[in-house]
Amino acid sequence: MNNQTVLVTGGTGFLGINTILALLGQGFTVRTTLRTLSRKNEILDALSEGGISTFDQLSFYQADLLSDSGWDEAAQGCDYVLHVASPFVAEQPKDENELIIPAKEGTLRALRAANKAGVKRVVLTSSFAAIGYSIEAKNHVFTELDWTDENAPIQAYIKSKTIAEKAAWEFMKNETTAMELTVINPVGIFGPILGGISSASLDTVIKGIIDGLITENAPFTFGVVDVRDVADIHIKAMLHPQAAGQRFLATSEGVMSFYDVAQLIRKERPQLSEKIAAMQPTPADQYTVMSNRKAVEILDWHPRSKEEAILASVDSYKIADPKN
Ligand code: NAP
């Protein structure tokens, strides 16, 4: 047990629930915000599945990214805030502001409440979306120095994450405060599903491939990181003195294409091959290159392999092995 209190926003999310699990496992007192407290039991069930048996170090607060209500109470008395919540959807909305406004305004609400409460550091979950979507990938190694241009023709989610992260750094620039900000930029998050709490990307890619809904390789490759390692890097970034004022690209080594994921499942879980579509491989020179060196060197962060992350998701659907 330690005597520090951490607020995790978005406890009902795939990353949120895994971050709460990791923090409780390390003895932190944890608060989490939910849009509605009626979903509290889903969180308790998921954490029980993760091995937590007592919940006296966990409390719940109602707060919506689109409303001021509840944020000050949630942050008051906290040492750290991990702002994880942000709309993450598979379908493109008709109006991009459906994602941009909650992402940006929610980030500012979390920062304002944290600042008012005298929190030491906020760790913001941004994304590779804010790094890698307006730079020619060929012959480029993506790092924390790269930024997506929000004025480029990009999808609403990518724009929402870029604008939200920029707003957070802008807030810090304009505020005279002892509070610190650190940003984590994860690539596609995979890994095990806790208590049935999955995410849009995981469902789309893994189920899509296994069920044969993805019929062709896509003209891009993507980074993969395990949700347990993303939770871990948030905690490392929260505590490490050198993490203040930094952004960290959170990825395992290498990238994958839909073809690679399909091949991996075929090889390692052959019983699931039946519906997987035949696809053309991605040419070697079209693979994106990205670096996790900063997180490895500064935070001593050592993520699982992309293969382990993908197979953990596959196995979570409890269809990989009928004996599960
Ligand atoms: P998720 O499971 O969809 O979680 C999103 C969380 O945000 C949920 O708790 C959701 O609450 C909450 N949220 C959305 N709109 C809200 C609102 N208006 N008010 C309050 N809460 C709201 O997705 P995730 O994968 O865990 O994503 C967590 C974070 O990681 C996000 O910031 C996302 O952008 C980032 N990220 C994800 C990936 C990935 O591949 N999954 C990659 C890079 C970055 P409800 O349950 O009430 O909807």
JSON list of C-alpha atoms and ligand atoms in Angstrom, two decimals, residues 9-18 32-36 39 42 63-67 71 83-89 98 102-103 106 124-129 157 160-161 184-190 197-202 223 225 227 230 234 250, ligand 1:
[
{"chain": "A", "resi": 9, "resn": "THR", "atom": "CA", "xyz": [-10.73, 9.26, -16.12]},
{"chain": "A", "resi": 10, "resn": "GLY", "atom": "CA", "xyz": [-12.88, 6.84, -18.11]},
{"chain": "A", "resi": 11, "resn": "GLY", "atom": "CA", "xyz": [-12.92, 3.71, -15.95]},
{"chain": "A", "resi": 12, "resn": "THR", "atom": "CA", "xyz": [-15.37, 2.00, -18.30]},
{"chain": "A", "resi": 13, "resn": "GLY", "atom": "CA", "xyz": [-12.82, 2.00, -21.15]},
{"chain": "A", "resi": 14, "resn": "PHE", "atom": "CA", "xyz": [-10.42, -0.73, -22.30]},
{"chain": "A", "resi": 15, "resn": "LEU", "atom": "CA", "xyz": [-7.33, 1.22, -21.24]},
{"chain": "A", "resi": 16, "resn": "GLY", "atom": "CA", "xyz": [-9.04, 2.85, -18.25]},
{"chain": "A", "resi": 17, "resn": "ILE", "atom": "CA", "xyz": [-9.96, -0.45, -16.58]},
{"chain": "A", "resi": 18, "resn": "ASN", "atom": "CA", "xyz": [-6.49, -1.92, -17.15]},
{"chain": "A", "resi": 32, "resn": "THR", "atom": "CA", "xyz": [-12.26, 6.96, -11.48]},
{"chain": "A", "resi": 33, "resn": "THR", "atom": "CA", "xyz": [-14.76, 9.06, -13.40]},
{"chain": "A", "resi": 34, "resn": "LEU", "atom": "CA", "xyz": [-17.71, 7.53, -15.23]},
{"chain": "A", "resi": 35, "resn": "ARG", "atom": "CA", "xyz": [-20.39, 9.20, -17.32]},
{"chain": "A", "resi": 36, "resn": "THR", "atom": "CA", "xyz": [-22.91, 7.42, -15.15]},
{"chain": "A", "resi": 39, "resn": "ARG", "atom": "CA", "xyz": [-21.88, 1.33, -14.66]},
{"chain": "A", "resi": 42, "resn": "GLU", "atom": "CA", "xyz": [-19.13, -3.47, -14.62]},
{"chain": "A", "resi": 63, "resn": "ALA", "atom": "CA", "xyz": [-18.19, 13.34, -14.78]},
{"chain": "A", "resi": 64, "resn": "ASP", "atom": "CA", "xyz": [-18.80, 13.83, -18.49]},
{"chain": "A", "resi": 65, "resn": "LEU", "atom": "CA", "xyz": [-16.19, 15.31, -20.81]},
{"chain": "A", "resi": 66, "resn": "LEU", "atom": "CA", "xyz": [-18.90, 17.67, -22.07]},
{"chain": "A", "resi": 67, "resn": "SER", "atom": "CA", "xyz": [-19.93, 19.11, -18.71]},
{"chain": "A", "resi": 71, "resn": "TRP", "atom": "CA", "xyz": [-14.53, 17.31, -12.15]},
{"chain": "A", "resi": 83, "resn": "HIS", "atom": "CA", "xyz": [-6.65, 11.56, -18.28]},
{"chain": "A", "resi": 84, "resn": "VAL", "atom": "CA", "xyz": [-7.50, 8.52, -20.36]},
{"chain": "A", "resi": 85, "resn": "ALA", "atom": "CA", "xyz": [-11.13, 9.19, -21.40]},
{"chain": "A", "resi": 86, "resn": "SER", "atom": "CA", "xyz": [-11.79, 10.38, -24.94]},
{"chain": "A", "resi": 87, "resn": "PRO", "atom": "CA", "xyz": [-14.30, 9.25, -27.55]},
{"chain": "A", "resi": 88, "resn": "PHE", "atom": "CA", "xyz": [-12.88, 6.31, -29.50]},
{"chain": "A", "resi": 89, "resn": "VAL", "atom": "CA", "xyz": [-15.26, 4.94, -32.11]},
{"chain": "A", "resi": 98, "resn": "GLU", "atom": "CA", "xyz": [-18.79, 14.89, -32.04]},
{"chain": "A", "resi": 102, "resn": "PRO", "atom": "CA", "xyz": [-15.32, 16.11, -26.01]},
{"chain": "A", "resi": 103, "resn": "ALA", "atom": "CA", "xyz": [-11.66, 15.26, -26.69]},
{"chain": "A", "resi": 106, "resn": "GLY", "atom": "CA", "xyz": [-12.64, 17.14, -21.75]},
{"chain": "A", "resi": 124, "resn": "LEU", "atom": "CA", "xyz": [-2.65, 12.58, -20.80]},
{"chain": "A", "resi": 125, "resn": "THR", "atom": "CA", "xyz": [-3.45, 9.65, -23.09]},
{"chain": "A", "resi": 126, "resn": "SER", "atom": "CA", "xyz": [-2.93, 11.03, -26.55]},
{"chain": "A", "resi": 127, "resn": "SER", "atom": "CA", "xyz": [-2.23, 8.76, -29.52]},
{"chain": "A", "resi": 128, "resn": "PHE", "atom": "CA", "xyz": [0.03, 7.99, -32.45]},
{"chain": "A", "resi": 129, "resn": "ALA", "atom": "CA", "xyz": [-2.84, 9.79, -34.22]},
{"chain": "A", "resi": 157, "resn": "TYR", "atom": "CA", "xyz": [-10.66, 10.79, -34.53]},
{"chain": "A", "resi": 160, "resn": "SER", "atom": "CA", "xyz": [-9.64, 15.05, -32.21]},
{"chain": "A", "resi": 161, "resn": "LYS", "atom": "CA", "xyz": [-6.51, 13.56, -30.63]},
{"chain": "A", "resi": 184, "resn": "ILE", "atom": "CA", "xyz": [1.59, 9.11, -23.80]},
{"chain": "A", "resi": 185, "resn": "ASN", "atom": "CA", "xyz": [1.06, 8.46, -27.52]},
{"chain": "A", "resi": 186, "resn": "PRO", "atom": "CA", "xyz": [0.08, 4.80, -27.93]},
{"chain": "A", "resi": 187, "resn": "VAL", "atom": "CA", "xyz": [-0.23, 3.04, -31.26]},
{"chain": "A", "resi": 188, "resn": "GLY", "atom": "CA", "xyz": [-3.04, 0.47, -31.73]},
{"chain": "A", "resi": 189, "resn": "ILE", "atom": "CA", "xyz": [-3.79, -1.00, -28.31]},
{"chain": "A", "resi": 190, "resn": "PHE", "atom": "CA", "xyz": [-4.39, -4.76, -28.18]},
{"chain": "A", "resi": 197, "resn": "ILE", "atom": "CA", "xyz": [-14.45, -4.35, -21.72]},
{"chain": "A", "resi": 198, "resn": "SER", "atom": "CA", "xyz": [-13.04, -4.20, -25.24]},
{"chain": "A", "resi": 199, "resn": "SER", "atom": "CA", "xyz": [-12.32, -1.34, -27.64]},
{"chain": "A", "resi": 200, "resn": "ALA", "atom": "CA", "xyz": [-13.39, -0.29, -31.11]},
{"chain": "A", "resi": 201, "resn": "SER", "atom": "CA", "xyz": [-10.04, -0.97, -32.80]},
{"chain": "A", "resi": 202, "resn": "LEU", "atom": "CA", "xyz": [-9.57, -4.31, -31.15]},
{"chain": "A", "resi": 223, "resn": "GLY", "atom": "CA", "xyz": [2.01, -0.23, -34.53]},
{"chain": "A", "resi": 225, "resn": "VAL", "atom": "CA", "xyz": [1.07, -2.34, -28.11]},
{"chain": "A", "resi": 227, "resn": "VAL", "atom": "CA", "xyz": [-2.88, -2.68, -23.01]},
{"chain": "A", "resi": 230, "resn": "VAL", "atom": "CA", "xyz": [0.19, 1.03, -21.92]},
{"chain": "A", "resi": 234, "resn": "HIS", "atom": "CA", "xyz": [1.23, 5.67, -17.74]},
{"chain": "A", "resi": 250, "resn": "ALA", "atom": "CA", "xyz": [4.23, 3.81, -26.81]},
{"chain": "B", "resi": 1, "resn": "NAP", "atom": "P1", "xyz": [-12.61, 3.00, -25.03]},
{"chain": "B", "resi": 1, "resn": "NAP", "atom": "O1", "xyz": [-12.66, 1.65, -24.46]},
{"chain": "B", "resi": 1, "resn": "NAP", "atom": "O2", "xyz": [-13.64, 3.39, -26.03]},
{"chain": "B", "resi": 1, "resn": "NAP", "atom": "O3", "xyz": [-12.59, 4.05, -23.84]},
{"chain": "B", "resi": 1, "resn": "NAP", "atom": "C1", "xyz": [-12.95, 5.39, -24.00]},
{"chain": "B", "resi": 1, "resn": "NAP", "atom": "C2", "xyz": [-13.34, 5.94, -22.65]},
{"chain": "B", "resi": 1, "resn": "NAP", "atom": "O4", "xyz": [-13.67, 7.34, -22.80]},
{"chain": "B", "resi": 1, "resn": "NAP", "atom": "C3", "xyz": [-14.59, 5.26, -22.07]},
{"chain": "B", "resi": 1, "resn": "NAP", "atom": "O5", "xyz": [-14.45, 5.14, -20.68]},
{"chain": "B", "resi": 1, "resn": "NAP", "atom": "C4", "xyz": [-15.69, 6.24, -22.43]},
{"chain": "B", "resi": 1, "resn": "NAP", "atom": "O6", "xyz": [-16.80, 6.21, -21.57]},
{"chain": "B", "resi": 1, "resn": "NAP", "atom": "C5", "xyz": [-14.94, 7.55, -22.21]},
{"chain": "B", "resi": 1, "resn": "NAP", "atom": "N1", "xyz": [-15.69, 8.64, -22.84]},
{"chain": "B", "resi": 1, "resn": "NAP", "atom": "C6", "xyz": [-15.95, 8.82, -24.15]},
{"chain": "B", "resi": 1, "resn": "NAP", "atom": "N2", "xyz": [-16.70, 9.93, -24.31]},
{"chain": "B", "resi": 1, "resn": "NAP", "atom": "C7", "xyz": [-16.92, 10.43, -23.07]},
{"chain": "B", "resi": 1, "resn": "NAP", "atom": "C8", "xyz": [-17.62, 11.55, -22.55]},
{"chain": "B", "resi": 1, "resn": "NAP", "atom": "N3", "xyz": [-18.30, 12.40, -23.33]},
{"chain": "B", "resi": 1, "resn": "NAP", "atom": "N4", "xyz": [-17.60, 11.76, -21.21]},
{"chain": "B", "resi": 1, "resn": "NAP", "atom": "C9", "xyz": [-16.95, 10.92, -20.38]},
{"chain": "B", "resi": 1, "resn": "NAP", "atom": "N5", "xyz": [-16.27, 9.84, -20.80]},
{"chain": "B", "resi": 1, "resn": "NAP", "atom": "C10", "xyz": [-16.26, 9.60, -22.13]},
{"chain": "B", "resi": 1, "resn": "NAP", "atom": "O7", "xyz": [-11.21, 3.24, -25.75]},
{"chain": "B", "resi": 1, "resn": "NAP", "atom": "P2", "xyz": [-9.73, 2.99, -25.22]},
{"chain": "B", "resi": 1, "resn": "NAP", "atom": "O8", "xyz": [-9.04, 2.23, -26.26]},
{"chain": "B", "resi": 1, "resn": "NAP", "atom": "O9", "xyz": [-9.71, 2.49, -23.83]},
{"chain": "B", "resi": 1, "resn": "NAP", "atom": "O10", "xyz": [-9.19, 4.48, -25.27]},
{"chain": "B", "resi": 1, "resn": "NAP", "atom": "C11", "xyz": [-8.66, 5.11, -24.12]},
{"chain": "B", "resi": 1, "resn": "NAP", "atom": "C12", "xyz": [-7.76, 6.22, -24.54]},
{"chain": "B", "resi": 1, "resn": "NAP", "atom": "O11", "xyz": [-6.68, 5.71, -25.31]},
{"chain": "B", "resi": 1, "resn": "NAP", "atom": "C13", "xyz": [-8.44, 7.28, -25.42]},
{"chain": "B", "resi": 1, "resn": "NAP", "atom": "O12", "xyz": [-7.92, 8.54, -25.07]},
{"chain": "B", "resi": 1, "resn": "NAP", "atom": "C14", "xyz": [-7.99, 6.89, -26.82]},
{"chain": "B", "resi": 1, "resn": "NAP", "atom": "O13", "xyz": [-8.01, 7.98, -27.72]},
{"chain": "B", "resi": 1, "resn": "NAP", "atom": "C15", "xyz": [-6.56, 6.42, -26.52]},
{"chain": "B", "resi": 1, "resn": "NAP", "atom": "N6", "xyz": [-5.96, 5.53, -27.52]},
{"chain": "B", "resi": 1, "resn": "NAP", "atom": "C16", "xyz": [-6.56, 4.34, -27.82]},
{"chain": "B", "resi": 1, "resn": "NAP", "atom": "C17", "xyz": [-5.94, 3.50, -28.75]},
{"chain": "B", "resi": 1, "resn": "NAP", "atom": "C18", "xyz": [-6.51, 2.14, -29.09]},
{"chain": "B", "resi": 1, "resn": "NAP", "atom": "O14", "xyz": [-6.03, 1.50, -30.05]},
{"chain": "B", "resi": 1, "resn": "NAP", "atom": "N7", "xyz": [-7.50, 1.63, -28.36]},
{"chain": "B", "resi": 1, "resn": "NAP", "atom": "C19", "xyz": [-4.74, 3.89, -29.37]},
{"chain": "B", "resi": 1, "resn": "NAP", "atom": "C20", "xyz": [-4.18, 5.12, -29.03]},
{"chain": "B", "resi": 1, "resn": "NAP", "atom": "C21", "xyz": [-4.79, 5.94, -28.10]},
{"chain": "B", "resi": 1, "resn": "NAP", "atom": "P3", "xyz": [-18.14, 5.36, -21.96]},
{"chain": "B", "resi": 1, "resn": "NAP", "atom": "O15", "xyz": [-17.81, 3.93, -21.60]},
{"chain": "B", "resi": 1, "resn": "NAP", "atom": "O16", "xyz": [-19.18, 5.96, -21.11]},
{"chain": "B", "resi": 1, "resn": "NAP", "atom": "O17", "xyz": [-18.35, 5.54, -23.44]}
]
